[in-house]
Amino acid sequence: MLISDEEFQQKLEAMFEKAELPEEDRKLWHDRLADAGEYIHKMFIDVFSKDRDLFLFFTTNMRKRMVAGGDRVKLEEIAEEERAYFSGLMKKDTE
């Protein structure tokens, strides 16, 4: 079942509050999600509302990628951080 825009905005704001996200990061997410449809909104809430750490990781990651722009060296460093993060998640799930 998809969610209405109003419900999405309420849940998104609750996530922002729970994560204590600064206004700058909230704006980044609002900008990224502005043109997304209901399906993406639902998936976003389903995934990130359950895991504050994952939400914060992706927020930081998005900001780093924006700063890196097209710099291949910086982007590779970010990709390595992603691999390490997800590798740690997989190890945690198997323990």
Coordinates of N, CA and C in Angstrom, one line a residue:
M1 N 0.8 -1.2 0.0 CA 0.0 0.0 0.0 C 0.9 1.2 0.0
L2 N 0.6 2.1 -0.9 CA 1.4 3.4 -1.0 C 0.9 4.4 0.1
I3 N 1.7 5.4 0.2 CA 1.3 6.4 1.2 C 1.1 7.8 0.6
S4 N 0.2 8.5 1.2 CA -0.1 9.9 0.7 C 1.1 10.8 0.9
D5 N 1.1 11.9 0.2 CA 2.2 12.9 0.3 C 2.2 13.4 1.8
E6 N 1.0 13.7 2.3 CA 0.9 14.2 3.7 C 1.5 13.2 4.7
E7 N 1.1 12.0 4.5 CA 1.7 10.9 5.4 C 3.2 10.8 5.3
F8 N 3.6 10.9 4.0 CA 5.1 10.8 3.8 C 5.8 11.9 4.5
Q9 N 5.3 13.2 4.3 CA 5.9 14.3 5.0 C 5.9 14.2 6.5
Q10 N 4.9 13.7 7.1 CA 4.8 13.5 8.5 C 5.9 12.5 9.0
K11 N 5.9 11.4 8.3 CA 6.9 10.3 8.6 C 8.3 10.8 8.4
L12 N 8.5 11.5 7.3 CA 9.9 12.1 7.0 C 10.3 13.0 8.1
E13 N 9.4 13.9 8.5 CA 9.8 14.9 9.6 C 10.1 14.1 10.9
A14 N 9.3 13.1 11.2 CA 9.6 12.3 12.4 C 10.9 11.6 12.3
M15 N 11.3 11.1 11.2 CA 12.6 10.6 11.0 C 13.7 11.6 11.2
F16 N 13.5 12.8 10.6 CA 14.5 13.9 10.8 C 14.7 14.2 12.3
E17 N 13.6 14.3 13.0 CA 13.6 14.6 14.4 C 14.4 13.5 15.2
K18 N 14.0 12.2 14.9 CA 14.6 11.1 15.6 C 16.1 11.0 15.4
A19 N 16.5 11.4 14.2 CA 18.0 11.3 13.8 C 18.7 12.6 14.2
E20 N 17.9 13.6 14.7 CA 18.4 14.9 15.0 C 19.2 15.5 13.9
L21 N 18.6 15.4 12.7 CA 19.2 15.9 11.5 C 19.2 17.4 11.4
P22 N 20.4 18.0 11.1 CA 20.4 19.5 11.0 C 19.6 19.9 9.8
E23 N 19.2 21.2 9.8 CA 18.3 21.7 8.7 C 19.0 21.6 7.3
E24 N 20.3 21.7 7.3 CA 21.0 21.6 6.0 C 20.8 20.2 5.4
D25 N 20.9 19.2 6.2 CA 20.7 17.8 5.7 C 19.2 17.5 5.4
R26 N 18.3 18.1 6.2 CA 16.9 17.9 5.9 C 16.6 18.5 4.5
K27 N 17.2 19.7 4.2 CA 16.9 20.3 2.9 C 17.5 19.4 1.8
L28 N 18.6 18.8 2.0 CA 19.2 17.9 1.0 C 18.2 16.7 0.7
W29 N 17.6 16.1 1.7 CA 16.7 15.1 1.5 C 15.4 15.6 0.8
H30 N 14.9 16.7 1.3 CA 13.7 17.3 0.6 C 13.9 17.5 -0.8
D31 N 15.1 18.0 -1.2 CA 15.4 18.3 -2.6 C 15.5 17.0 -3.4
R32 N 16.1 16.0 -2.8 CA 16.3 14.7 -3.5 C 15.0 14.0 -3.7
L33 N 14.1 14.1 -2.7 CA 12.8 13.4 -2.8 C 11.7 14.1 -3.4
A34 N 11.9 15.4 -3.7 CA 10.8 16.2 -4.2 C 10.1 15.7 -5.4
D35 N 10.8 15.1 -6.4 CA 10.2 14.6 -7.6 C 10.0 13.1 -7.6
A36 N 10.3 12.5 -6.4 CA 10.1 11.0 -6.3 C 8.6 10.7 -6.2
G37 N 8.2 9.6 -6.7 CA 6.8 9.2 -6.6 C 6.5 8.5 -5.3
E38 N 5.2 8.0 -5.2 CA 4.8 7.4 -4.0 C 5.5 6.1 -3.7
Y39 N 5.9 5.4 -4.7 CA 6.6 4.1 -4.4 C 7.9 4.4 -3.8
I40 N 8.7 5.3 -4.3 CA 10.0 5.7 -3.7 C 9.8 6.2 -2.3
H41 N 8.8 7.0 -2.1 CA 8.5 7.6 -0.8 C 8.3 6.4 0.2
K42 N 7.5 5.5 -0.2 CA 7.2 4.3 0.7 C 8.4 3.5 1.0
M43 N 9.2 3.3 0.0 CA 10.4 2.5 0.2 C 11.4 3.2 1.1
F44 N 11.5 4.5 0.9 CA 12.4 5.3 1.7 C 12.0 5.2 3.2
I45 N 10.8 5.4 3.5 CA 10.3 5.3 4.8 C 10.5 3.9 5.4
D46 N 10.1 2.9 4.6 CA 10.3 1.5 5.0 C 11.7 1.2 5.4
V47 N 12.6 1.6 4.6 CA 14.0 1.3 4.9 C 14.6 2.1 6.0
F48 N 14.5 3.4 5.9 CA 15.3 4.3 6.8 C 14.6 4.6 8.1
S49 N 13.3 4.4 8.2 CA 12.7 4.7 9.5 C 13.0 3.6 10.5
K50 N 13.4 2.5 10.1 CA 13.7 1.4 11.0 C 15.2 1.4 11.5
D51 N 16.0 2.1 10.8 CA 17.5 2.1 11.2 C 18.1 3.5 11.1
R52 N 18.1 4.1 12.3 CA 18.7 5.5 12.4 C 20.1 5.5 11.9
D53 N 20.9 4.5 12.2 CA 22.3 4.6 11.8 C 22.5 4.5 10.3
L54 N 21.7 3.6 9.6 CA 21.7 3.5 8.2 C 21.3 4.9 7.6
F55 N 20.2 5.5 8.1 CA 19.8 6.8 7.6 C 20.9 7.8 7.7
L56 N 21.5 7.9 8.9 CA 22.6 8.8 9.1 C 23.8 8.5 8.1
F57 N 24.1 7.2 7.9 CA 25.2 6.9 7.0 C 24.9 7.4 5.6
F58 N 23.7 7.1 5.1 CA 23.3 7.6 3.8 C 23.3 9.1 3.7
T59 N 22.9 9.8 4.7 CA 22.9 11.2 4.7 C 24.3 11.8 4.6
T60 N 25.2 11.2 5.4 CA 26.6 11.7 5.3 C 27.2 11.3 3.9
N61 N 26.9 10.1 3.5 CA 27.4 9.6 2.2 C 26.9 10.5 1.1
M62 N 25.6 10.9 1.1 CA 25.1 11.8 0.0 C 25.8 13.1 0.0
R63 N 26.0 13.7 1.2 CA 26.7 14.9 1.3 C 28.2 14.8 0.8
K64 N 28.9 13.7 1.1 CA 30.3 13.5 0.7 C 30.3 13.4 -0.9
R65 N 29.3 12.7 -1.4 CA 29.3 12.5 -2.9 C 29.0 13.9 -3.6
M66 N 28.2 14.7 -3.0 CA 28.0 16.0 -3.6 C 29.2 16.9 -3.6
V67 N 29.9 16.8 -2.5 CA 31.2 17.6 -2.3 C 32.2 17.1 -3.3
A68 N 32.3 15.8 -3.5 CA 33.3 15.1 -4.3 C 33.1 15.5 -5.8
G69 N 31.8 15.7 -6.2 CA 31.6 16.0 -7.6 C 32.1 14.9 -8.5
G70 N 32.9 15.3 -9.4 CA 33.5 14.3 -10.4 C 34.9 13.8 -10.0
D71 N 35.3 14.2 -8.8 CA 36.7 13.8 -8.4 C 36.8 12.3 -8.2
R72 N 37.4 11.6 -9.1 CA 37.5 10.2 -9.1 C 38.2 9.6 -7.8
V73 N 39.2 10.3 -7.4 CA 39.9 9.8 -6.2 C 39.0 9.9 -5.0
K74 N 38.3 11.0 -4.8 CA 37.4 11.2 -3.7 C 36.2 10.2 -3.8
L75 N 35.7 10.0 -5.0 CA 34.6 9.1 -5.2 C 35.0 7.6 -4.8
E76 N 36.3 7.3 -5.2 CA 36.8 5.9 -4.8 C 36.9 5.8 -3.3
E77 N 37.4 6.8 -2.6 CA 37.4 6.8 -1.2 C 36.1 6.6 -0.6
I78 N 35.1 7.3 -1.1 CA 33.7 7.1 -0.6 C 33.2 5.7 -0.9
A79 N 33.5 5.2 -2.0 CA 33.1 3.8 -2.4 C 33.7 2.8 -1.4
E80 N 34.9 3.1 -1.0 CA 35.6 2.2 -0.1 C 34.9 2.2 1.3
E81 N 34.6 3.4 1.7 CA 33.8 3.6 3.0 C 32.5 2.8 2.9
E82 N 31.8 2.9 1.8 CA 30.6 2.2 1.6 C 30.8 0.7 1.7
R83 N 31.8 0.2 1.0 CA 32.1 -1.3 1.1 C 32.4 -1.7 2.5
A84 N 33.1 -0.9 3.2 CA 33.5 -1.3 4.6 C 32.2 -1.2 5.5
Y85 N 31.4 -0.2 5.3 CA 30.1 -0.1 6.1 C 29.2 -1.3 5.8
F86 N 29.0 -1.7 4.5 CA 28.1 -2.8 4.2 C 28.7 -4.1 4.6
S87 N 30.0 -4.2 4.5 CA 30.7 -5.5 4.9 C 30.4 -5.7 6.4
G88 N 30.5 -4.6 7.2 CA 30.3 -4.6 8.6 C 28.9 -5.0 8.9
L89 N 27.9 -4.5 8.2 CA 26.5 -4.9 8.4 C 26.3 -6.3 8.1
M90 N 26.9 -6.9 7.0 CA 26.7 -8.3 6.7 C 27.3 -9.2 7.8
K91 N 28.5 -8.8 8.3 CA 29.1 -9.5 9.4 C 28.2 -9.5 10.6
K92 N 27.6 -8.4 10.9 CA 26.7 -8.3 12.1 C 25.5 -9.1 12.0
D93 N 25.0 -9.2 10.7 CA 23.8 -10.1 10.5 C 24.0 -11.5 10.6
T94 N 25.3 -12.0 10.4 CA 25.6 -13.4 10.5 C 26.0 -13.8 11.9
E95 N 26.2 -12.9 12.8 CA 26.7 -13.2 14.1 C 25.5 -13.6 15.0

